[in-house]
Coordinates of C-alpha atoms and ligand atoms in Angstrom, one line a residue:
Chain A
M1 CA 98.9 -28.4 -29.9
I2 CA 96.2 -30.7 -31.0
E3 CA 96.9 -34.5 -31.7
A4 CA 94.0 -36.8 -32.5
R5 CA 94.0 -40.4 -33.5
D6 CA 91.3 -42.5 -34.7
L7 CA 89.1 -39.9 -32.7
R8 CA 85.4 -40.8 -32.7
K9 CA 82.1 -39.3 -31.2
S10 CA 78.7 -41.3 -30.9
F11 CA 75.6 -39.8 -29.9
G12 CA 73.4 -42.9 -28.9
G13 CA 73.7 -45.0 -31.9
F14 CA 74.8 -42.4 -34.2
E15 CA 78.2 -41.9 -35.2
A16 CA 79.1 -38.2 -35.8
V17 CA 82.7 -38.3 -36.1
R18 CA 84.0 -41.6 -37.5
G19 CA 87.8 -42.0 -36.8
I20 CA 89.8 -38.8 -37.6
D21 CA 93.6 -38.1 -37.2
V22 CA 94.5 -34.7 -37.0
E23 CA 97.6 -32.9 -35.9
V24 CA 97.9 -29.1 -35.5
P25 CA 101.3 -27.5 -34.7
R26 CA 102.0 -24.3 -32.9
G27 CA 101.3 -21.0 -34.8
E28 CA 99.3 -22.8 -37.7
A29 CA 95.9 -21.6 -38.9
F30 CA 94.2 -25.1 -39.4
G31 CA 90.7 -25.6 -40.6
F32 CA 87.9 -28.2 -40.7
L33 CA 86.0 -27.6 -44.0
G34 CA 82.8 -29.4 -44.6
P35 CA 78.9 -29.0 -45.1
N36 CA 76.4 -29.2 -42.4
G37 CA 76.3 -32.2 -40.5
A38 CA 79.9 -33.3 -41.4
G39 CA 80.9 -33.5 -37.8
K40 CA 82.9 -30.3 -37.3
T41 CA 80.9 -28.9 -34.3
S42 CA 81.2 -32.4 -32.6
T43 CA 84.9 -32.4 -33.2
M44 CA 85.6 -29.0 -31.8
R45 CA 83.6 -29.6 -28.7
M46 CA 86.1 -32.6 -27.9
V47 CA 88.8 -30.3 -28.7
A48 CA 87.5 -27.6 -26.3
A49 CA 87.3 -30.3 -23.6
V50 CA 83.7 -29.9 -23.0
S51 CA 82.6 -33.2 -24.7
P52 CA 84.4 -36.4 -23.9
P53 CA 85.5 -38.4 -27.0
T54 CA 83.7 -41.8 -27.4
S55 CA 86.8 -43.6 -28.6
G56 CA 90.3 -42.8 -29.9
R57 CA 93.4 -40.8 -28.7
L58 CA 93.2 -37.0 -28.1
S59 CA 95.7 -34.7 -26.7
I60 CA 95.4 -31.1 -26.6
L61 CA 98.2 -28.9 -25.4
G62 CA 100.0 -32.2 -24.6
L63 CA 97.3 -32.7 -22.0
S64 CA 94.4 -35.2 -22.0
P65 CA 90.8 -33.6 -21.9
I66 CA 89.4 -36.4 -19.9
D67 CA 91.9 -36.1 -16.9
D68 CA 93.1 -32.4 -17.3
G69 CA 90.0 -30.7 -18.7
P70 CA 90.1 -27.5 -16.5
A71 CA 93.9 -26.9 -17.2
I72 CA 93.2 -27.5 -20.9
R73 CA 90.4 -24.9 -20.7
A74 CA 92.3 -22.3 -18.8
R75 CA 94.6 -22.1 -22.0
L76 CA 91.9 -22.3 -24.8
G77 CA 89.9 -19.5 -26.3
V78 CA 86.6 -20.9 -27.6
C79 CA 84.0 -19.3 -29.8
P80 CA 81.3 -21.8 -30.1
Q81 CA 78.8 -22.1 -33.2
E82 CA 76.1 -20.5 -31.2
D83 CA 76.9 -17.3 -29.2
T84 CA 76.7 -17.9 -25.5
L85 CA 76.8 -14.4 -24.6
D86 CA 74.8 -13.1 -21.5
N87 CA 72.0 -11.0 -23.1
D88 CA 71.2 -9.4 -19.9
L89 CA 74.9 -8.2 -19.2
T90 CA 76.6 -5.2 -20.9
V91 CA 79.2 -5.6 -23.6
R92 CA 82.0 -4.9 -21.3
D93 CA 80.6 -7.0 -18.5
N94 CA 80.4 -10.0 -20.7
L95 CA 84.2 -9.8 -21.0
V96 CA 85.1 -8.8 -17.5
V97 CA 82.9 -11.5 -15.9
Y98 CA 84.3 -14.1 -18.1
G99 CA 87.9 -13.0 -17.6
R100 CA 87.6 -13.5 -13.7
Y101 CA 86.6 -17.3 -14.5
F102 CA 90.2 -17.6 -15.5
G103 CA 91.5 -16.3 -12.2
L104 CA 92.8 -13.0 -13.7
P105 CA 92.8 -10.0 -11.1
R106 CA 90.2 -7.4 -11.6
T107 CA 92.5 -4.6 -12.8
E108 CA 94.1 -6.9 -15.4
V109 CA 90.6 -8.0 -16.7
S110 CA 89.6 -4.6 -16.8
A111 CA 92.8 -3.5 -18.9
R112 CA 92.3 -6.5 -21.2
A113 CA 88.5 -5.8 -21.7
D114 CA 89.2 -2.2 -22.8
E115 CA 92.0 -3.3 -25.2
L116 CA 89.9 -6.1 -26.8
L117 CA 86.8 -3.9 -27.2
R118 CA 89.2 -1.4 -29.0
F119 CA 90.6 -4.2 -31.1
M120 CA 87.0 -5.6 -32.1
Q121 CA 85.7 -2.0 -32.7
L122 CA 83.0 -2.3 -29.9
T123 CA 84.3 0.4 -27.5
D124 CA 81.5 2.8 -28.2
R125 CA 79.0 0.0 -27.5
A126 CA 80.7 -1.1 -24.2
G127 CA 78.0 -0.2 -21.9
D128 CA 75.1 -1.3 -24.2
K129 CA 73.1 -4.7 -23.4
V130 CA 74.5 -7.4 -25.6
E131 CA 70.8 -8.0 -27.1
D132 CA 71.1 -4.6 -28.6
L133 CA 73.9 -5.8 -30.8
S134 CA 74.0 -6.6 -34.4
G135 CA 74.8 -10.3 -35.2
G136 CA 78.3 -9.3 -36.5
M137 CA 78.9 -7.3 -33.3
K138 CA 77.9 -10.2 -31.3
R139 CA 80.3 -12.5 -33.1
R140 CA 83.1 -10.1 -32.6
L141 CA 82.4 -10.0 -28.7
T142 CA 82.1 -13.5 -28.5
I143 CA 85.7 -13.7 -30.3
A144 CA 86.9 -10.8 -27.8
R145 CA 85.7 -12.8 -25.1
S146 CA 87.6 -16.0 -26.2
L147 CA 90.7 -13.9 -26.2
I148 CA 90.4 -12.4 -22.8
N149 CA 92.6 -15.1 -21.1
Q150 CA 95.2 -14.8 -24.1
P151 CA 94.9 -18.2 -25.1
D152 CA 97.6 -20.5 -26.5
L153 CA 95.0 -22.2 -29.1
L154 CA 91.9 -20.4 -30.3
L155 CA 88.9 -22.6 -31.7
L156 CA 86.4 -20.9 -33.7
D157 CA 83.3 -22.7 -34.8
E158 CA 81.7 -21.2 -37.8
P159 CA 83.2 -17.8 -37.1
T160 CA 81.2 -15.9 -39.6
T161 CA 78.2 -18.1 -40.4
G162 CA 75.0 -16.0 -40.5
L163 CA 76.9 -12.6 -40.9
D164 CA 76.3 -10.4 -44.1
P165 CA 79.3 -10.0 -46.4
Q166 CA 80.6 -6.8 -44.8
A167 CA 80.5 -8.2 -41.2
R168 CA 82.1 -11.2 -42.3
H169 CA 85.2 -9.3 -43.9
V170 CA 85.5 -7.3 -40.7
V171 CA 85.7 -10.6 -38.6
W172 CA 88.3 -12.0 -41.1
D173 CA 90.4 -9.0 -40.9
K174 CA 90.5 -9.5 -37.1
L175 CA 91.3 -13.0 -37.4
F176 CA 94.1 -12.4 -39.9
R177 CA 95.6 -10.0 -37.4
L178 CA 95.5 -12.7 -34.8
K179 CA 97.1 -15.1 -37.0
Q180 CA 99.8 -12.8 -37.7
Q181 CA 100.4 -12.1 -34.1
G182 CA 101.5 -15.9 -34.0
V183 CA 98.0 -17.2 -32.4
T184 CA 97.2 -20.8 -33.3
L185 CA 94.0 -20.9 -34.9
V186 CA 91.6 -23.6 -35.4
L187 CA 88.4 -23.0 -37.3
T188 CA 85.7 -24.8 -38.8
T189 CA 83.6 -23.4 -42.0
H190 CA 81.3 -24.4 -44.6
Y191 CA 82.7 -21.5 -46.7
M192 CA 85.3 -22.3 -49.0
D193 CA 86.3 -18.6 -49.3
E194 CA 87.0 -18.6 -45.7
A195 CA 88.8 -21.4 -45.5
E196 CA 91.1 -20.1 -48.3
Q197 CA 91.5 -16.8 -47.0
L198 CA 92.3 -17.9 -43.4
C199 CA 93.8 -21.6 -43.3
D200 CA 97.4 -22.5 -43.9
R201 CA 96.3 -26.1 -43.9
L202 CA 92.8 -27.7 -43.6
V203 CA 91.0 -31.0 -43.7
V204 CA 87.9 -31.7 -45.8
M205 CA 85.4 -33.4 -43.6
D206 CA 82.2 -35.2 -44.9
G207 CA 80.1 -37.7 -43.0
G208 CA 82.3 -37.8 -39.9
R209 CA 85.4 -38.5 -41.8
I210 CA 88.4 -36.6 -43.4
V211 CA 88.3 -37.0 -47.0
A212 CA 91.4 -34.8 -47.8
E213 CA 94.1 -32.7 -46.3
G214 CA 96.5 -30.1 -47.2
S215 CA 97.1 -26.5 -47.8
P216 CA 94.2 -24.7 -49.9
L217 CA 96.5 -24.3 -52.7
S218 CA 97.8 -28.0 -52.7
L219 CA 94.5 -29.4 -52.3
I220 CA 93.0 -27.5 -55.3
R221 CA 96.2 -28.6 -57.3
Q222 CA 95.7 -32.2 -56.3
H223 CA 92.1 -32.5 -56.8
S224 CA 91.2 -30.2 -59.5
T225 CA 92.4 -28.3 -62.6
R226 CA 93.6 -24.8 -62.6
E227 CA 90.5 -23.3 -64.1
V228 CA 86.9 -23.7 -64.6
A229 CA 84.6 -23.0 -67.4
E230 CA 81.0 -22.8 -66.1
L231 CA 78.4 -23.1 -68.8
R232 CA 74.7 -22.4 -68.1
F233 CA 72.1 -23.8 -70.6
G234 CA 68.5 -23.9 -70.6
V235 CA 66.6 -25.7 -67.6
G236 CA 67.0 -29.6 -68.1
E237 CA 69.5 -29.4 -71.0
H238 CA 72.6 -29.9 -68.8
E239 CA 72.5 -33.7 -68.5
A240 CA 72.2 -34.0 -72.3
L241 CA 74.8 -31.6 -73.2
A242 CA 77.4 -33.0 -70.9
D243 CA 78.4 -35.8 -73.5
Q244 CA 78.8 -33.1 -76.1
V245 CA 81.6 -31.3 -74.4
A246 CA 83.0 -34.2 -72.4
D247 CA 86.2 -34.5 -74.6
L248 CA 86.8 -30.7 -74.2
A249 CA 87.8 -30.8 -70.5
E250 CA 89.6 -33.1 -68.2
R251 CA 86.4 -33.6 -66.1
V252 CA 82.7 -32.5 -66.4
E253 CA 80.4 -32.0 -63.5
V254 CA 76.7 -31.6 -64.1
L255 CA 75.0 -29.4 -61.7
P256 CA 71.2 -29.1 -61.8
D257 CA 71.8 -25.4 -63.1
R258 CA 75.0 -25.6 -64.9
L259 CA 77.7 -27.6 -66.4
L260 CA 81.4 -27.3 -64.8
L261 CA 84.1 -27.9 -67.3
Y262 CA 87.6 -28.5 -65.6
T263 CA 90.3 -27.4 -67.6
Q264 CA 93.9 -25.8 -67.6
D265 CA 92.8 -23.0 -69.9
G266 CA 89.2 -21.9 -69.4
E267 CA 89.0 -19.3 -72.3
G268 CA 90.2 -21.9 -74.7
T269 CA 87.9 -24.5 -73.7
L270 CA 85.1 -21.9 -74.0
A271 CA 86.1 -21.1 -77.6
R272 CA 85.9 -24.8 -78.4
V273 CA 82.5 -25.0 -76.9
H274 CA 81.3 -22.2 -79.2
E275 CA 83.0 -23.9 -82.3
R276 CA 80.8 -26.8 -81.7
G277 CA 77.7 -24.4 -82.3
L278 CA 76.8 -24.6 -78.8
N279 CA 75.5 -21.4 -77.2
P280 CA 75.2 -21.5 -73.4
V281 CA 72.9 -18.7 -71.9
A282 CA 75.7 -17.6 -69.7
V283 CA 79.4 -18.4 -69.4
L284 CA 82.1 -17.9 -66.5
V285 CA 85.5 -18.7 -66.4
R286 CA 87.2 -18.7 -63.0
R287 CA 89.9 -20.3 -61.1
S288 CA 89.5 -23.7 -59.2
T289 CA 88.3 -23.4 -55.5
L290 CA 87.9 -25.8 -52.5
E291 CA 84.2 -26.0 -53.5
D292 CA 85.6 -27.8 -56.6
V293 CA 87.8 -30.0 -54.5
F294 CA 84.9 -30.8 -52.3
L295 CA 82.7 -31.5 -55.3
R296 CA 85.3 -33.9 -56.8
L297 CA 85.8 -35.6 -53.5
T298 CA 82.2 -36.0 -52.4
G299 CA 80.0 -35.5 -55.6
R300 CA 78.1 -33.0 -53.5
T301 CA 78.5 -29.2 -53.1
L302 CA 79.4 -27.5 -49.7
V303 CA 76.6 -25.0 -49.5
D304 CA 73.1 -26.3 -50.5
Chain B
M1 CA 105.5 -26.2 -18.9
A2 CA 105.7 -26.3 -15.1
T3 CA 102.9 -27.9 -13.5
T4 CA 101.3 -25.7 -11.1
L5 CA 98.9 -26.6 -8.3
A6 CA 95.5 -26.9 -9.7
P7 CA 93.3 -24.1 -7.9
G8 CA 91.1 -25.4 -5.1
R9 CA 87.2 -25.6 -5.3
A10 CA 86.8 -22.4 -3.1
T11 CA 88.9 -20.4 -5.6
M12 CA 86.9 -21.5 -8.5
V13 CA 83.7 -20.6 -6.7
L14 CA 85.4 -17.1 -5.7
R15 CA 86.1 -16.5 -9.6
Q16 CA 82.3 -16.3 -10.1
V17 CA 81.6 -13.8 -7.5
D18 CA 81.9 -10.8 -10.0
Y19 CA 79.3 -12.6 -12.4
W20 CA 76.8 -13.0 -9.3
I21 CA 77.4 -9.3 -8.4
T22 CA 76.3 -8.2 -11.9
V23 CA 73.3 -10.6 -11.7
Y24 CA 72.4 -8.9 -8.3
R25 CA 73.0 -5.6 -9.4
R26 CA 70.6 -6.1 -12.3
T27 CA 67.9 -7.9 -10.4
W28 CA 67.7 -6.6 -6.9
K29 CA 65.2 -3.9 -7.5
G30 CA 62.6 -6.3 -9.3
T31 CA 62.9 -8.9 -6.2
A32 CA 63.2 -6.3 -3.4
V33 CA 59.5 -5.5 -3.7
F34 CA 58.6 -9.1 -4.1
S35 CA 60.6 -10.4 -1.3
F36 CA 60.0 -7.8 1.2
L37 CA 56.4 -6.8 0.6
M38 CA 54.9 -10.0 0.2
P39 CA 55.8 -11.5 3.7
L40 CA 54.6 -8.1 5.1
M41 CA 51.1 -8.6 3.5
Y42 CA 51.0 -12.2 5.0
V43 CA 51.7 -10.7 8.4
G44 CA 49.1 -8.0 8.0
A45 CA 46.6 -10.4 6.5
M46 CA 46.8 -13.6 8.1
G47 CA 48.8 -12.8 11.2
L48 CA 47.2 -9.5 12.3
L49 CA 43.6 -9.6 10.7
L50 CA 42.9 -13.2 10.7
G51 CA 45.0 -13.7 13.9
E52 CA 42.5 -11.3 15.6
Y53 CA 39.6 -13.7 14.9
V54 CA 41.7 -16.7 15.9
D55 CA 43.1 -15.3 19.3
R56 CA 39.6 -13.9 20.0
S57 CA 38.0 -17.5 19.6
G58 CA 40.2 -18.6 22.5
A59 CA 42.1 -21.0 20.7
G60 CA 44.8 -20.2 23.3
A61 CA 48.5 -21.2 23.7
A62 CA 47.7 -24.7 24.3
R63 CA 46.2 -25.2 20.7
L64 CA 49.0 -23.3 19.1
E65 CA 52.0 -25.3 20.6
G66 CA 52.4 -22.5 23.3
A67 CA 52.5 -19.5 21.1
A68 CA 51.2 -16.1 22.8
S69 CA 49.3 -15.2 19.7
Y70 CA 48.3 -16.4 16.2
L71 CA 50.8 -14.2 14.8
A72 CA 53.6 -15.7 17.0
F73 CA 52.5 -18.9 15.9
I74 CA 52.6 -18.3 12.3
A75 CA 55.6 -15.8 12.2
P76 CA 58.3 -18.6 12.1
G77 CA 56.1 -20.5 9.7
L78 CA 56.0 -17.5 7.4
V79 CA 59.9 -17.0 7.5
A80 CA 60.3 -20.5 6.4
A81 CA 57.9 -20.5 3.7
Q82 CA 59.7 -17.2 2.5
A83 CA 63.0 -19.1 2.5
M84 CA 61.2 -21.9 0.4
Q85 CA 59.8 -19.5 -2.1
I86 CA 62.9 -17.6 -2.7
G87 CA 65.1 -20.6 -2.7
A88 CA 62.8 -22.5 -5.2
D89 CA 62.4 -19.2 -7.4
E90 CA 66.1 -18.8 -7.9
S91 CA 66.2 -22.3 -9.1
M92 CA 63.5 -22.1 -11.8
W93 CA 63.6 -19.3 -14.4
P94 CA 67.0 -18.2 -13.7
V95 CA 68.2 -21.5 -14.2
M96 CA 66.3 -21.9 -17.4
G97 CA 67.6 -18.6 -18.7
R98 CA 71.3 -19.9 -18.0
L99 CA 70.5 -23.1 -20.0
K100 CA 68.2 -21.9 -22.8
W101 CA 68.1 -18.3 -23.3
H102 CA 71.4 -17.0 -22.5
K103 CA 73.5 -20.2 -22.3
T104 CA 75.5 -18.9 -19.5
Y105 CA 76.3 -22.3 -18.1
Y106 CA 77.8 -23.5 -21.7
S107 CA 80.1 -20.6 -21.6
M108 CA 80.9 -21.1 -17.8
I109 CA 82.0 -24.8 -18.5
A110 CA 84.0 -23.9 -21.6
S111 CA 86.3 -22.0 -19.0
P112 CA 88.3 -23.7 -16.2
L113 CA 85.0 -24.0 -14.1
S114 CA 83.8 -27.5 -13.5
I115 CA 80.1 -28.1 -13.1
G116 CA 80.4 -28.6 -9.4
D117 CA 81.9 -25.1 -9.0
V118 CA 79.1 -23.6 -11.2
V119 CA 76.4 -25.4 -9.1
T120 CA 78.0 -24.4 -5.8
A121 CA 78.4 -20.8 -6.8
Q122 CA 74.6 -20.6 -7.9
V123 CA 73.5 -22.3 -4.7
L124 CA 75.6 -19.8 -2.4
Y125 CA 74.0 -16.9 -4.4
S126 CA 70.6 -18.1 -3.9
L127 CA 71.2 -18.8 -0.3
F128 CA 72.5 -15.0 -0.1
R129 CA 69.2 -14.0 -1.4
V130 CA 67.4 -16.2 1.0
G131 CA 69.5 -15.0 3.9
L132 CA 68.9 -11.3 2.9
S133 CA 65.0 -11.4 2.4
C134 CA 64.5 -13.7 5.6
G135 CA 67.0 -11.6 7.6
V136 CA 65.0 -8.5 6.6
F137 CA 61.7 -10.2 7.4
L138 CA 62.9 -11.4 10.8
L139 CA 63.8 -7.9 11.6
V140 CA 60.5 -6.4 10.5
L141 CA 58.9 -9.0 12.7
T142 CA 60.7 -7.6 15.9
P143 CA 58.0 -5.1 17.1
F144 CA 55.2 -7.7 16.8
D145 CA 56.2 -9.6 19.8
V146 CA 57.0 -13.0 18.1
Y147 CA 60.1 -13.7 19.7
E148 CA 60.3 -15.5 23.2
S149 CA 64.0 -15.3 23.3
G150 CA 66.9 -13.2 22.1
W151 CA 68.9 -16.6 21.0
G152 CA 66.1 -17.9 19.2
A153 CA 65.6 -14.9 17.2
V154 CA 69.0 -15.0 16.1
L155 CA 69.5 -18.9 15.5
V156 CA 66.2 -18.7 13.5
W157 CA 68.3 -16.8 10.8
P158 CA 70.5 -19.5 9.8
V159 CA 67.6 -22.1 10.0
S160 CA 66.1 -19.9 7.3
L161 CA 69.3 -20.6 5.2
L162 CA 69.0 -24.4 5.8
V163 CA 65.3 -24.4 4.6
G164 CA 66.5 -22.4 1.5
L165 CA 69.2 -24.8 0.7
A166 CA 66.7 -27.8 1.1
F167 CA 64.6 -26.1 -1.8
V168 CA 67.5 -24.5 -3.8
T169 CA 69.4 -27.7 -4.8
P170 CA 66.4 -30.1 -5.5
V171 CA 64.6 -27.5 -7.6
L172 CA 67.8 -26.8 -9.3
G173 CA 68.3 -30.5 -10.1
F174 CA 64.8 -30.7 -11.3
S175 CA 65.2 -27.5 -13.6
A176 CA 68.6 -28.7 -14.9
G177 CA 66.7 -31.6 -16.8
L178 CA 63.5 -29.7 -18.2
S179 CA 63.4 -28.8 -21.7
S180 CA 60.7 -26.2 -21.1
E181 CA 59.6 -23.9 -18.5
Q182 CA 56.2 -25.4 -18.3
G183 CA 57.6 -27.8 -15.7
F184 CA 57.8 -25.1 -13.2
A185 CA 54.1 -24.9 -13.0
L186 CA 54.3 -28.5 -11.6
I187 CA 56.7 -27.4 -8.9
Y188 CA 54.2 -24.9 -7.7
R189 CA 51.0 -26.9 -7.7
I190 CA 52.5 -30.3 -6.3
G191 CA 55.3 -28.7 -4.3
V192 CA 55.5 -25.0 -3.2
V193 CA 51.8 -24.3 -2.6
P194 CA 50.5 -27.4 -0.9
M195 CA 53.7 -27.2 1.5
F196 CA 53.0 -23.6 2.1
L197 CA 49.4 -24.3 3.2
F198 CA 49.7 -27.8 4.8
S199 CA 53.1 -28.0 6.4
G200 CA 52.2 -26.6 9.6
A201 CA 53.0 -22.9 8.9
F202 CA 49.3 -21.9 9.6
F203 CA 48.0 -24.6 11.8
P204 CA 49.4 -27.5 13.7
I205 CA 49.5 -30.4 11.7
S206 CA 47.9 -32.5 14.4
N207 CA 44.7 -31.0 12.8
L208 CA 45.2 -33.2 9.7
S209 CA 44.4 -36.7 9.5
E210 CA 47.2 -39.2 10.5
P211 CA 48.1 -40.2 6.8
L212 CA 48.3 -36.5 5.9
Q213 CA 50.3 -35.7 9.0
W214 CA 53.0 -38.4 7.8
L215 CA 52.9 -36.8 4.5
A216 CA 53.6 -33.3 6.0
R217 CA 56.3 -34.6 8.2
A218 CA 57.9 -35.9 5.2
T219 CA 58.3 -32.4 3.5
P220 CA 61.4 -30.0 4.1
L221 CA 59.0 -27.2 5.0
W222 CA 57.6 -28.9 7.9
H223 CA 61.1 -29.5 9.4
G224 CA 61.9 -26.1 8.6
V225 CA 58.7 -24.7 10.2
E226 CA 59.1 -26.8 13.3
L227 CA 62.7 -26.0 13.9
S228 CA 62.2 -22.1 13.2
R229 CA 59.1 -22.3 15.9
M230 CA 61.1 -24.1 18.4
L231 CA 63.5 -21.3 18.3
T232 CA 61.1 -18.4 18.3
L233 CA 58.9 -19.8 20.9
A234 CA 62.1 -20.7 22.9
Q235 CA 60.8 -24.2 23.3
L236 CA 64.0 -26.1 22.1
D237 CA 63.9 -30.0 22.0
L238 CA 67.6 -30.6 21.1
S239 CA 66.9 -34.2 19.8
M240 CA 64.1 -33.2 17.5
A241 CA 66.0 -30.0 16.4
A242 CA 68.9 -32.3 15.5
V243 CA 66.7 -34.6 13.4
H244 CA 65.3 -31.2 11.5
V245 CA 68.6 -30.0 11.0
C246 CA 70.0 -33.5 9.7
Y247 CA 66.8 -33.7 7.3
L248 CA 67.4 -30.3 5.7
V249 CA 71.0 -30.7 5.3
A250 CA 70.6 -34.2 3.9
V251 CA 67.9 -32.9 1.4
G252 CA 70.1 -30.1 0.5
A253 CA 73.3 -32.2 -0.2
L254 CA 71.3 -34.9 -2.1
G255 CA 69.8 -32.1 -4.2
W256 CA 73.5 -30.7 -5.1
W257 CA 74.7 -34.1 -6.0
W258 CA 71.4 -34.4 -8.2
S259 CA 72.0 -31.0 -9.7
V260 CA 75.4 -31.8 -10.7
R261 CA 74.5 -35.0 -12.3
R262 CA 71.4 -33.7 -14.3
L263 CA 73.5 -30.7 -15.3
T264 CA 76.3 -32.7 -16.3
R265 CA 74.0 -35.0 -18.4
R266 CA 72.5 -32.0 -20.0
L267 CA 75.7 -30.0 -20.8
V268 CA 78.3 -32.7 -21.2
I269 CA 77.2 -34.5 -24.6
Ligands
ADP401 N1 74.0 -34.0 -29.3 C1 73.6 -34.7 -30.4 N2 72.7 -35.6 -30.2 C2 72.5 -36.3 -31.5 N3 72.9 -36.0 -32.8 C3 73.9 -35.0 -32.8 C4 74.3 -34.3 -31.7 N4 75.1 -33.2 -32.1 C5 75.2 -33.6 -33.5 N5 74.6 -34.6 -33.9 C6 74.6 -35.1 -35.2 O1 76.0 -35.4 -35.6 C7 76.1 -35.0 -36.8 C8 77.2 -33.9 -37.0 O2 76.9 -32.8 -36.3 P1 77.8 -31.5 -36.1 O3 79.1 -31.9 -35.4 O4 77.1 -30.5 -35.5 O5 78.4 -31.1 -37.8 P2 78.6 -29.8 -38.2 O6 79.2 -29.0 -37.1 O7 79.8 -30.1 -39.2 O8 77.6 -29.1 -38.9 C9 74.8 -34.2 -37.5 O9 74.1 -35.3 -38.2 C10 74.0 -34.1 -36.3 O10 72.7 -34.1 -36.3
MG402 MG1 78.5 -27.0 -36.7

């Protein structure tokens, strides 16, 4: 569905995407995970055939975005990072009007709009103006709109950024259903839980480059340990204490507010920390996540 | 997948009709008052009340390019100015709204529509608004004895569309590159208002000094006013009419090209 080779994007003198290789087969849920400024949106806009690549090769649905932009866009669903809903129009009109851009007959668009409103649980808001909707509802409407042409490929740029936890779970549920229906999903996110929940495979992006690629599980296996023991000491003590526990874990990361001990057995490691007479203010044993993978690969956290 | 013939430009423009219908449904009430009442106020204040003084002063047909009354002289100017006003307005705040506040253009170009298709549909809608309000205006003027011939009265309507076009597209191009709506004050101060006052709508430009006359002749509104007046006064000069038509069409076409270019620079990055 997507094939990119050494894809680059520059804005003036600044290179936002610095040569990435990506391949997404049909039916996959693929993710770009990376912090703000990693180049995710720049990449997505190139894939959406609205932003011409600066260099490199890019093929979407077997077509070139430069020569066949309209033909590609006819088969894409796009949920941009910033909602581009028409605030003056009603919820339903946003869908109907948009469906017409794809050349769908009025009766068809009308039926699909009703179906999508039901799917996104927006039926009772159909006649309301968009500006009266909550953030989560707007997001669901944007996703509904991106589905109006029954796209072969659905692009979602940060589908749940800015939503409260409850609204995020509703969106995740909808995306999960789409995934089960076999829709090819490509999404960007800086939430590792979102990537873990939704993506079959993902790339970790940082500074315009891909730093790792694989399934969430394989990435964690490859770049982190099974478990992590988090130790919180007094402010400013972490750096000094890191040496004292260094031999208790495969790897120790020092964050401003805690120590992360990477180990196969979190509880065991914790017990040995206590044996040394160290008494953290707070402790937590958890499984490794993509956040740990990112920390490992870049030395920074995903969300700051 | 079998390659199907790409849809033509006209098809792509037609696909946007439903959008523009929703826009019109939402806005017609607000614009109806403005676009029908304002010209009537001008007719009343300037054509009838001020006109009474002008006509009594004995300016006469000779000074008013052969018009039987001051109202008959300014009526075509008012219609052309109305076309300018509506055309320019449609290309200002609504365009900024689609760029900045609703980002409608961004969503449109994420669909199969191209920027050219988007601009064309927007221009056609603006001309629809120009045509509607100028059409009503021209009808309202009928009882005031301002038309010297039936064919002139009919032909002045398409001319109002041409005048509208000559403002819709250049202003759209201007707005497409603006980062804030403050630039619109500029359009009014150095464009719309001076043209309204000095492009021959209210007095023959021969009253102006020579350099100012040439300046007035360079404005699209002057060409629109002159052409409209030829028609309502039934004093057609074919070669001058051709010049006016070509000028207005050229400005409209250049403006279209400029709009597409500026909008592309803005949206395709
Ligand atoms: N239109 C633009 N002009 C200049 N710089 C840009 C533009 N768009 C993005 N950038 C820069 O490119 C980098 C990557 O941005 P973006 O692709 O939006 O990252 P992400 O979506 O991962 O947060 C950022 O440093 C951003 O400031
Ligand atoms: Mg982004």
